Short mmCIF file of C-alpha atoms and ligand atoms in Angstrom, two decimals:
data_model
loop_
_atom_site.label_atom_id
_atom_site.label_comp_id
_atom_site.label_asym_id
_atom_site.label_seq_id
_atom_site.Cartn_x
_atom_site.Cartn_y
_atom_site.Cartn_z
CA MET A 28 37.72 197.46 44.02
CA CYS A 29 38.32 198.56 40.40
CA GLY A 30 39.47 196.32 37.42
CA ILE A 31 42.45 197.63 35.19
CA ALA A 32 43.90 195.13 31.99
CA ALA A 33 46.61 196.01 29.44
CA TRP A 34 47.31 194.52 26.00
CA LEU A 35 50.55 194.53 23.99
CA GLY A 36 50.17 193.20 20.49
CA PRO A 37 48.02 193.35 17.35
CA GLY A 38 43.89 194.40 17.97
CA ALA A 39 44.86 196.25 21.65
CA TYR A 40 42.01 197.72 22.17
CA ALA A 41 39.48 195.15 20.58
CA SER A 42 41.58 193.28 23.51
CA VAL A 43 41.81 195.31 26.43
CA TYR A 44 37.83 196.30 25.24
CA GLU A 45 36.77 192.37 26.03
CA ILE A 46 38.73 192.46 29.54
CA LEU A 47 37.16 195.08 31.21
CA VAL A 48 33.89 193.76 30.15
CA GLY A 49 34.38 190.58 31.49
CA GLU A 50 35.72 192.68 34.96
CA GLN A 51 32.79 194.59 35.52
CA HIS A 52 31.40 193.46 38.15
CA ARG A 53 34.88 194.98 39.42
CA GLY A 54 33.29 198.32 38.95
CA HIS A 55 30.86 200.51 36.89
CA ASP A 56 31.18 203.63 38.00
CA ALA A 57 33.55 204.73 34.78
CA ALA A 58 35.78 203.38 32.39
CA GLY A 59 38.79 204.41 29.96
CA VAL A 60 41.51 203.31 28.41
CA ALA A 61 45.57 205.04 27.27
CA PHE A 62 47.18 204.43 25.04
CA PRO A 63 50.20 206.17 23.07
CA ALA A 64 49.10 208.42 20.14
CA GLY A 65 51.60 211.55 17.82
CA GLY A 66 54.59 211.54 21.03
CA GLU A 67 51.58 211.22 23.82
CA VAL A 68 49.37 209.42 25.59
CA ARG A 69 45.77 209.84 24.77
CA VAL A 70 43.25 208.81 27.35
CA VAL A 71 39.77 208.43 25.99
CA GLY A 72 36.54 207.10 28.69
CA GLY A 73 33.44 208.77 30.66
CA SER A 74 30.95 207.85 33.02
CA GLY A 75 29.19 203.98 33.55
CA TYR A 76 29.66 200.85 31.92
CA VAL A 77 32.48 199.77 30.08
CA TRP A 78 29.92 200.00 26.67
CA GLN A 79 28.45 204.18 28.21
CA ALA A 80 32.15 205.04 28.04
CA LEU A 81 34.00 203.57 25.83
CA PRO A 82 33.82 203.01 21.56
CA SER A 83 32.97 200.45 20.06
CA PRO A 84 36.33 198.42 18.63
CA ARG A 85 34.40 197.90 15.73
CA GLU A 86 33.31 201.85 15.19
CA SER A 87 36.74 202.69 17.49
CA PRO A 88 38.47 205.75 15.73
CA GLY A 89 42.07 205.27 13.81
CA PRO A 90 43.95 206.13 16.39
CA LEU A 91 42.88 203.72 19.07
CA ALA A 92 41.64 201.52 16.61
CA ARG A 93 45.93 200.58 15.18
CA ALA A 94 47.62 201.48 18.87
CA GLY A 95 50.05 198.49 19.42
CA VAL A 96 49.53 198.91 23.17
CA VAL A 97 46.55 200.45 26.00
CA ILE A 98 45.63 199.98 29.11
CA GLY A 99 41.99 199.89 30.65
CA HIS A 100 39.88 200.31 33.60
CA VAL A 101 36.59 199.98 34.91
CA ARG A 102 36.30 202.70 38.24
CA TYR A 103 34.21 201.31 41.53
CA SER A 104 34.74 204.72 43.41
CA THR A 105 37.21 204.60 46.95
CA SER A 106 38.90 207.54 46.94
CA GLY A 107 38.61 211.20 45.07
CA GLY A 108 34.63 211.94 44.08
CA TYR A 109 32.54 210.09 42.29
CA SER A 110 33.09 211.38 39.44
CA GLY A 111 36.33 210.47 37.13
CA TYR A 112 37.84 207.45 35.75
CA GLN A 113 41.12 206.49 34.60
CA PRO A 114 44.28 205.95 33.01
CA VAL A 115 44.76 209.28 35.03
CA LYS A 116 47.93 210.76 33.47
CA SER A 117 50.92 212.87 35.33
CA SER A 118 50.90 216.76 35.02
CA ARG A 119 53.75 216.01 33.04
CA GLY A 120 52.03 213.27 31.00
CA LEU A 121 54.96 211.46 31.25
CA VAL A 122 53.60 208.30 32.81
CA THR A 123 49.85 207.28 32.26
CA VAL A 124 48.23 204.86 35.21
CA ALA A 125 45.58 202.89 36.12
CA PHE A 126 45.08 200.96 39.20
CA ASN A 127 43.44 198.28 41.37
CA GLY A 128 43.70 199.00 45.35
CA THR A 129 43.75 202.17 47.38
CA ILE A 130 46.59 203.90 48.40
CA HIS A 131 45.97 205.54 51.96
CA ASN A 132 49.17 207.54 52.99
CA TYR A 133 48.87 209.44 49.71
CA VAL A 134 48.39 212.69 51.05
CA GLU A 135 52.10 211.45 53.04
CA ALA A 136 53.58 210.03 50.81
CA ALA A 137 52.67 213.06 47.72
CA GLY A 138 53.80 215.13 50.88
CA GLU A 139 57.90 213.03 51.56
CA VAL A 140 58.41 213.17 46.90
CA LEU A 141 56.63 216.44 45.86
CA GLY A 142 57.02 218.60 48.13
CA SER A 143 52.81 219.16 47.57
CA ARG A 144 49.74 217.58 50.20
CA GLY A 145 47.17 219.97 48.37
CA TYR A 146 46.46 215.94 46.75
CA ALA A 147 42.32 214.71 46.63
CA TRP A 148 42.70 212.16 45.17
CA ASP A 149 45.28 208.64 45.78
CA ALA A 150 45.43 207.83 41.17
CA GLN A 151 46.84 211.57 40.31
CA ALA A 152 49.45 211.57 43.76
CA LEU A 153 50.46 207.52 42.41
CA ALA A 154 51.00 208.95 38.74
CA ASP A 155 52.70 211.69 40.07
CA ILE A 156 54.97 209.81 41.77
CA ILE A 157 55.39 207.46 39.61
CA GLU A 158 56.78 210.37 37.25
CA HIS A 159 59.01 211.90 39.58
CA PHE A 160 61.16 209.03 39.59
CA TYR A 161 60.70 208.22 36.22
CA LEU A 162 62.30 211.15 35.59
CA GLU A 163 65.50 210.99 38.28
CA GLU A 164 65.31 207.10 37.32
CA GLY A 165 65.32 207.43 33.54
CA SER A 166 63.36 204.28 33.64
CA LEU A 167 59.69 202.38 33.86
CA ALA A 168 60.57 199.88 35.98
CA ASP A 169 62.93 201.68 38.36
CA ALA A 170 60.53 204.31 38.74
CA VAL A 171 57.64 202.01 40.27
CA ARG A 172 60.35 200.28 42.10
CA GLU A 173 60.69 203.65 43.78
CA ALA A 174 57.66 204.63 44.33
CA SER A 175 56.99 201.37 46.09
CA ARG A 176 59.72 202.71 49.04
CA VAL A 177 56.99 204.74 50.11
CA LEU A 178 53.04 204.04 49.39
CA ARG A 179 51.49 202.17 51.46
CA GLY A 180 48.72 200.47 51.26
CA ALA A 181 47.06 198.36 47.69
CA TYR A 182 47.91 198.64 44.71
CA SER A 183 48.11 196.81 40.85
CA LEU A 184 48.93 198.70 38.69
CA VAL A 185 49.41 199.50 34.78
CA ALA A 186 51.65 201.95 33.49
CA LEU A 187 52.46 203.74 30.31
CA THR A 188 54.57 205.70 29.05
CA PRO A 189 54.48 207.57 24.94
CA ARG A 190 56.86 205.10 24.31
CA GLY A 191 54.67 202.57 24.58
CA GLU A 192 57.25 200.81 27.52
CA LEU A 193 54.87 199.73 30.31
CA VAL A 194 54.68 197.82 33.04
CA ALA A 195 52.63 195.77 34.91
CA ALA A 196 52.71 195.52 38.89
CA ARG A 197 50.97 194.64 42.15
CA ASP A 198 51.71 195.71 45.68
CA PRO A 199 54.89 193.94 47.88
CA LEU A 200 51.96 192.33 50.27
CA GLY A 201 49.54 191.42 47.00
CA VAL A 202 46.63 193.19 48.62
CA ARG A 203 44.84 192.87 44.74
CA PRO A 204 44.87 190.37 42.46
CA LEU A 205 47.09 191.05 39.10
CA ALA A 206 47.22 188.03 35.76
CA TYR A 207 48.81 188.10 32.56
CA ALA A 208 48.89 186.14 30.00
CA TYR A 209 52.41 186.16 27.85
CA GLU A 210 53.56 184.92 24.01
CA PRO A 211 57.12 186.73 23.87
CA GLY A 212 56.98 188.55 20.27
CA VAL A 213 53.45 188.42 20.56
CA LEU A 214 51.73 190.13 23.04
CA LEU A 215 51.08 190.59 26.59
CA ALA A 216 48.03 190.60 28.35
CA VAL A 217 46.93 191.65 31.48
CA ALA A 218 43.52 191.76 33.45
CA SER A 219 43.38 192.13 37.06
CA GLU A 220 41.76 188.44 37.49
CA THR A 221 41.95 184.98 35.62
CA GLY A 222 38.89 184.70 34.65
CA PRO A 223 38.65 187.56 31.79
CA LEU A 224 42.05 185.93 29.93
CA ALA A 225 40.16 182.43 30.21
CA GLY A 226 37.77 183.16 28.38
CA LEU A 227 40.06 185.03 25.91
CA GLY A 228 41.56 181.46 25.18
CA LEU A 229 44.81 182.78 26.43
CA GLU A 230 47.35 180.92 29.14
CA TRP A 231 47.26 183.43 31.47
CA ARG A 232 49.29 182.90 34.94
CA GLU A 233 49.00 185.47 37.88
CA LEU A 234 51.17 187.67 39.46
CA GLY A 235 52.81 187.01 42.44
CA ALA A 236 52.60 189.32 45.38
CA ALA A 237 55.84 192.69 44.64
CA GLY A 238 55.69 191.40 41.61
CA TYR A 239 56.35 193.32 38.24
CA LEU A 240 56.76 192.89 34.13
CA HIS A 241 58.57 195.69 32.50
CA CYS A 242 57.64 195.13 28.53
CA HIS A 243 58.89 197.24 25.62
CA ALA A 244 57.36 196.34 22.11
CA ASP A 245 59.96 197.32 18.93
CA GLY A 246 58.50 196.89 15.92
CA GLY A 247 55.24 195.68 17.32
CA ARG A 248 57.18 192.37 19.10
CA PRO A 249 56.63 192.61 23.09
CA GLU A 250 58.95 191.62 25.48
CA CYS A 251 59.15 191.87 28.83
CA TYR A 252 61.41 191.10 32.21
CA ALA A 253 60.32 190.33 35.51
CA GLY A 254 61.45 191.85 38.91
CA SER A 255 60.28 192.20 41.92
CA LEU A 256 59.38 195.10 44.04
CA PRO A 257 61.59 195.69 47.24
CA GLY A 258 59.21 195.53 51.00
CA ALA A 259 57.13 191.40 50.17
CA GLY A 260 56.54 189.97 53.11
CA GLU A 261 54.24 187.55 53.52
CA PRO A 262 50.91 188.10 51.14
CA ARG A 263 47.91 188.97 52.89
CA PRO A 264 45.43 188.69 49.92
CA CYS A 265 42.02 190.68 50.20
CA ALA A 266 39.35 187.78 52.26
CA PHE A 267 36.66 190.41 50.65
CA GLU A 268 37.37 189.30 46.90
CA TYR A 269 37.52 185.48 47.90
CA ILE A 270 33.80 186.25 49.40
CA TYR A 271 32.21 188.38 46.54
CA PHE A 272 34.25 190.49 44.50
CA LEU A 273 36.17 187.96 42.43
CA ARG A 274 34.34 186.42 39.60
CA PRO A 275 33.59 182.37 40.82
CA ASP A 276 35.95 181.15 37.45
CA SER A 277 38.95 183.96 38.84
CA VAL A 278 41.44 182.27 40.49
CA PHE A 279 43.54 184.09 43.66
CA GLU A 280 47.25 183.16 44.69
CA GLY A 281 45.66 179.07 43.86
CA VAL A 282 42.67 179.53 45.44
CA VAL A 283 39.45 178.82 42.94
CA ALA A 284 36.76 181.91 44.32
CA HIS A 285 33.92 179.93 43.88
CA GLU A 286 35.41 176.07 45.64
CA ALA A 287 36.08 179.14 48.99
CA ARG A 288 32.79 180.07 48.63
CA LYS A 289 32.11 176.51 49.13
CA ARG A 290 33.81 175.50 51.83
CA MET A 291 32.77 179.17 53.37
CA GLY A 292 29.30 177.81 53.45
CA ALA A 293 30.09 173.85 53.96
CA LEU A 294 31.59 175.59 57.48
CA LEU A 295 28.49 177.92 58.01
CA ALA A 296 26.47 174.67 58.02
CA GLY A 297 28.59 172.90 60.57
CA ILE A 298 27.55 175.61 62.81
CA ASP A 299 24.11 176.52 62.48
CA GLY A 300 21.82 174.40 64.37
CA GLU A 301 17.99 175.16 63.08
CA GLU A 302 15.59 173.61 61.30
CA VAL A 303 15.74 175.21 57.93
CA ASP A 304 13.47 173.14 54.57
CA VAL A 305 15.41 174.85 51.73
CA ALA A 306 18.62 176.84 51.17
CA VAL A 307 18.67 179.56 48.60
CA PRO A 308 21.12 182.35 47.29
CA VAL A 309 21.16 185.33 47.18
CA PRO A 310 22.01 185.92 43.92
CA ASP A 311 24.93 185.97 42.91
CA SER A 312 27.82 186.22 45.26
CA GLY A 313 25.67 183.92 47.38
CA ARG A 314 25.00 181.28 45.65
CA SER A 315 28.50 179.58 45.97
CA ALA A 316 28.19 179.36 49.11
CA ALA A 317 24.48 178.34 49.57
CA ILE A 318 25.95 174.94 47.22
CA GLY A 319 27.97 174.02 49.82
CA TYR A 320 25.76 175.37 52.93
CA ALA A 321 22.80 172.75 50.58
CA GLU A 322 25.44 170.54 50.51
CA ALA A 323 26.67 169.84 54.51
CA ARG A 324 22.81 170.12 55.83
CA GLY A 325 21.47 167.47 52.71
CA VAL A 326 18.21 170.28 52.10
CA PRO A 327 18.00 170.97 48.61
CA PHE A 328 19.34 173.85 46.95
CA ASP A 329 16.64 176.77 44.94
CA GLU A 330 16.71 180.00 43.22
CA ALA A 331 13.84 181.78 45.09
CA LEU A 332 15.48 185.35 44.24
CA TYR A 333 15.32 186.72 40.54
CA ARG A 334 18.05 188.96 39.80
CA ASN A 335 17.97 191.68 37.36
CA ARG A 336 21.77 191.59 35.75
CA PHE A 337 21.52 194.51 33.66
CA THR A 338 20.93 196.27 37.54
CA GLY A 339 24.72 196.24 38.21
CA ARG A 340 25.70 195.23 42.53
CA ALA A 341 24.13 197.14 44.35
CA PHE A 342 27.59 197.16 47.09
CA ILE A 343 30.09 199.45 44.52
CA SER A 344 27.07 201.97 43.62
CA SER A 345 27.38 205.19 44.36
CA PRO A 346 25.27 205.73 47.84
CA GLY A 347 22.71 208.15 45.33
CA VAL A 348 22.20 204.82 42.78
CA ARG A 349 22.59 201.77 45.64
CA ARG A 350 19.00 202.63 46.46
CA GLU A 351 17.83 202.87 42.49
CA VAL A 352 19.71 199.20 42.11
CA LEU A 353 18.21 197.35 45.07
CA ARG A 354 14.40 198.85 44.42
CA SER A 355 15.12 196.95 40.32
CA LYS A 356 17.49 194.06 41.13
CA PHE A 357 14.83 190.87 42.96
CA THR A 358 12.09 189.85 43.14
CA VAL A 359 10.86 185.83 44.33
CA ILE A 360 10.15 182.74 42.88
CA PRO A 361 7.54 181.89 44.71
CA SER A 362 7.01 178.21 44.28
CA ALA A 363 10.22 177.99 46.44
CA LEU A 364 9.19 179.32 50.00
CA GLN A 365 5.64 178.78 50.41
CA GLY A 366 4.76 177.23 54.29
CA LYS A 367 8.87 177.11 54.33
CA SER A 368 11.44 177.34 56.68
CA VAL A 369 14.33 179.04 54.35
CA ALA A 370 18.00 179.75 55.56
CA VAL A 371 18.84 182.66 52.83
CA ILE A 372 22.76 182.53 52.40
CA ASP A 373 24.37 185.45 51.29
CA ASP A 374 28.28 186.50 50.68
CA SER A 375 28.33 188.91 53.89
CA ILE A 376 26.48 192.33 55.57
CA VAL A 377 28.01 195.61 55.56
CA ARG A 378 24.76 197.83 55.00
CA GLY A 379 21.74 195.88 55.72
CA ASP A 380 19.87 198.10 53.52
CA THR A 381 19.98 194.59 50.68
CA SER A 382 19.54 191.93 53.60
CA ARG A 383 15.93 193.53 54.80
CA HIS A 384 14.69 194.22 51.45
CA ILE A 385 15.39 190.68 50.77
CA VAL A 386 13.67 189.16 53.97
CA LYS A 387 10.58 191.22 53.35
CA LEU A 388 10.31 190.01 50.09
CA LEU A 389 10.95 186.31 50.81
CA ARG A 390 8.12 186.53 53.64
CA ARG A 391 5.55 188.48 51.65
CA ALA A 392 5.92 185.59 48.92
CA GLY A 393 4.95 183.07 51.36
CA ALA A 394 8.17 182.08 53.38
CA TRP A 395 7.22 180.79 56.61
CA ARG A 396 10.12 182.00 58.84
CA VAL A 397 13.29 183.46 56.98
CA HIS A 398 16.70 182.68 58.71
CA PHE A 399 19.57 184.63 57.67
CA ARG A 400 22.96 183.26 56.68
CA SER A 401 26.47 185.32 56.04
CA ALA A 402 29.01 183.15 54.46
CA SER A 403 31.81 186.00 56.14
CA PRO A 404 31.96 187.08 60.07
CA PRO A 405 30.39 190.04 60.95
CA ILE A 406 31.96 193.69 59.24
CA LEU A 407 33.32 195.39 62.38
CA PHE A 408 36.03 198.04 61.04
CA PRO A 409 36.60 200.15 57.84
CA CYS A 410 38.51 199.15 55.11
CA PHE A 411 41.43 201.68 53.49
CA TYR A 412 42.69 198.63 50.44
CA GLY A 413 40.80 199.08 47.63
CA VAL A 414 36.64 198.49 49.08
CA ASP A 415 34.65 201.62 50.12
CA ILE A 416 33.88 200.82 53.37
CA PRO A 417 35.70 204.38 54.17
CA SER A 418 34.34 204.64 58.76
CA ARG A 419 33.29 202.24 61.35
CA SER A 420 29.55 204.79 61.65
CA GLU A 421 28.17 202.59 58.46
CA LEU A 422 28.28 199.09 59.24
CA ILE A 423 25.80 197.66 60.88
CA ALA A 424 27.46 194.72 62.84
CA ARG A 425 29.30 197.52 64.57
CA ARG A 426 26.27 199.82 65.02
CA LEU A 427 23.62 197.10 66.63
CA GLY A 428 25.49 193.65 67.25
CA VAL A 429 24.54 190.53 65.72
CA GLU A 430 20.99 190.19 67.71
CA GLY A 431 20.33 194.56 66.92
CA VAL A 432 21.10 193.14 62.60
CA ALA A 433 18.45 190.48 62.41
CA LYS A 434 16.06 192.55 64.08
CA PHE A 435 16.51 195.98 61.51
CA ILE A 436 16.62 193.32 59.02
CA GLY A 437 13.53 191.53 60.37
CA ALA A 438 14.96 187.24 60.14
CA ASP A 439 13.96 184.80 62.22
CA SER A 440 17.03 184.10 63.35
CA LEU A 441 20.58 185.07 61.92
CA LEU A 442 24.14 183.51 61.60
CA TYR A 443 27.50 184.96 60.52
CA ASN A 444 30.41 182.68 59.81
CA THR A 445 33.74 182.74 62.60
CA VAL A 446 37.03 184.39 61.43
CA GLU A 447 37.90 180.56 61.70
CA ASN A 448 36.13 179.51 59.38
CA LEU A 449 36.72 182.28 57.30
CA VAL A 450 40.08 181.39 56.85
CA ARG A 451 39.96 177.42 56.51
CA ALA A 452 37.50 178.02 53.89
CA ILE A 453 40.87 180.08 51.64
CA GLY A 454 42.95 178.18 52.81
CA ARG A 455 45.72 180.91 53.74
CA PRO A 456 47.04 183.74 55.94
CA VAL A 457 44.80 186.25 54.43
CA CYS A 458 43.98 190.28 55.32
CA LEU A 459 41.08 190.74 58.33
CA GLY A 460 41.36 193.65 58.75
CA CYS A 461 38.15 194.48 57.64
CA PHE A 462 37.04 191.38 60.42
CA THR A 463 39.36 191.76 63.38
CA GLY A 464 40.84 195.65 62.91
CA ALA A 465 44.05 193.72 61.86
CA TYR A 466 45.54 195.14 59.28
CA PRO A 467 48.69 194.41 56.77
CA HIS A 468 49.96 198.55 58.09
CA ASP A 469 49.81 200.20 61.55
CA LEU A 470 46.89 202.71 60.61
CA ASP A 471 45.10 205.72 62.29
CA LEU A 472 41.63 204.80 61.75
CA ASP A 473 40.55 208.54 62.80
CA LEU A 474 42.45 209.93 60.84
CA LEU A 475 41.53 208.01 57.25
CA GLU A 476 38.15 207.87 57.40
CA GLY A 477 38.25 211.49 57.41
CA ARG A 478 40.62 211.75 54.54
CA PHE A 479 38.02 208.81 52.53
CA SER A 480 34.88 210.02 53.86
CA LEU A 481 35.47 213.21 52.69
CA GLY A 482 33.01 214.28 49.62
CA ARG A 483 31.47 211.20 49.33
CA ARG A 484 28.76 210.52 51.32
S1 SF4 B 507 40.29 195.41 55.27
FE1 SF4 B 507 38.53 193.32 54.44
S2 SF4 B 507 38.71 194.32 52.45
FE2 SF4 B 507 40.22 195.56 52.79
S3 SF4 B 507 41.90 194.45 52.02
FE3 SF4 B 507 41.65 193.26 54.19
S4 SF4 B 507 40.06 192.13 54.47
FE4 SF4 B 507 39.92 193.59 52.16
#
């Protein structure tokens, strides 16, 4: 998934650091920042959480602390292996880019524009393609506009030149979110979500699908101009952002994530005929849906699972780390469960490992019946728009069907939400590719599964 950030104005590094911490839930494989210094853009970063990968703003070295413009990134890897970090410098160093999403045609686009199909990471291809057009056009905004004509996929991006020229842009279909706060002559702040900007006390706005901001900071006073990328269609924001990725306080295309999740839970309750005594969330991303479910069914909501927040999110961890995260992540509060018929509500079931582990924990702690409920419909297709679901073979609902999944996770019953309920809960047209196979673009799934699975399992 990834999170991106930018700040133009005083205190740029400390502010970008804070935004990145505020979007740490979008990725913790790696973090990085980039800033202009001495006629070039310097990149600093490494593996792990923001606090592991980046110098503390209190102790950061001179040029970084003094920078008037900084861009940043937290990485959740969906392409190019699990090592490496963004922002990424172009081959000649003229453009540095951080982006959120996946460009699924990066091999073909690099072949068409650069004459090379040898790229193994979409981020590097993106930086080099923008640089190619920057050399032709002389303006970073024009370069991003031209690049968007050949790129297919999802990308919200920030791009920076050694002169401190900055562009923030969202792809023509607006699959990934992007928000900003702008006070002319004072500051520009950019974040993947509205929540981190609200946390800084800023008056944020969402950047619309296909929108971009082109900014300079002559004399340290930011001036931005807005424009549109070509090829805008009906926006297709990712449904999985509403289900799982967004912070509950974030707003995406005008919809508050927490409210959308509560509606998912309420609509799920409407199709659930099972007798239950209590509704229990899988923390944290199942909580909002469980509140909506409990309210709609008129049963108590209770916390029976404690999630250790310092172990990270299992779904966005690399496969080697995922099992480790899972083991140390949950403990049970048995008092909420003894002898009860429990509805346990999670946001989704992708691979089934977390659900299976949780059902086992609840039974061991004394639950009489465990009814597993998924706020999202079954995930049956891969994603090539920025979520790490690269192959059909790892999707448990596709392999086993509903009854098979219930058996695998050990639940007394299993109920998924419907696609219709999901769309009603969000209340606007969204991308539903991983649920229905209807993607915003025509995709060759066999080709893309090979491309995006390479070296990642
Ligand atoms: S395919 Fe699924 S996860 Fe990917 S962008 Fe579409 S809704 Fe989101």
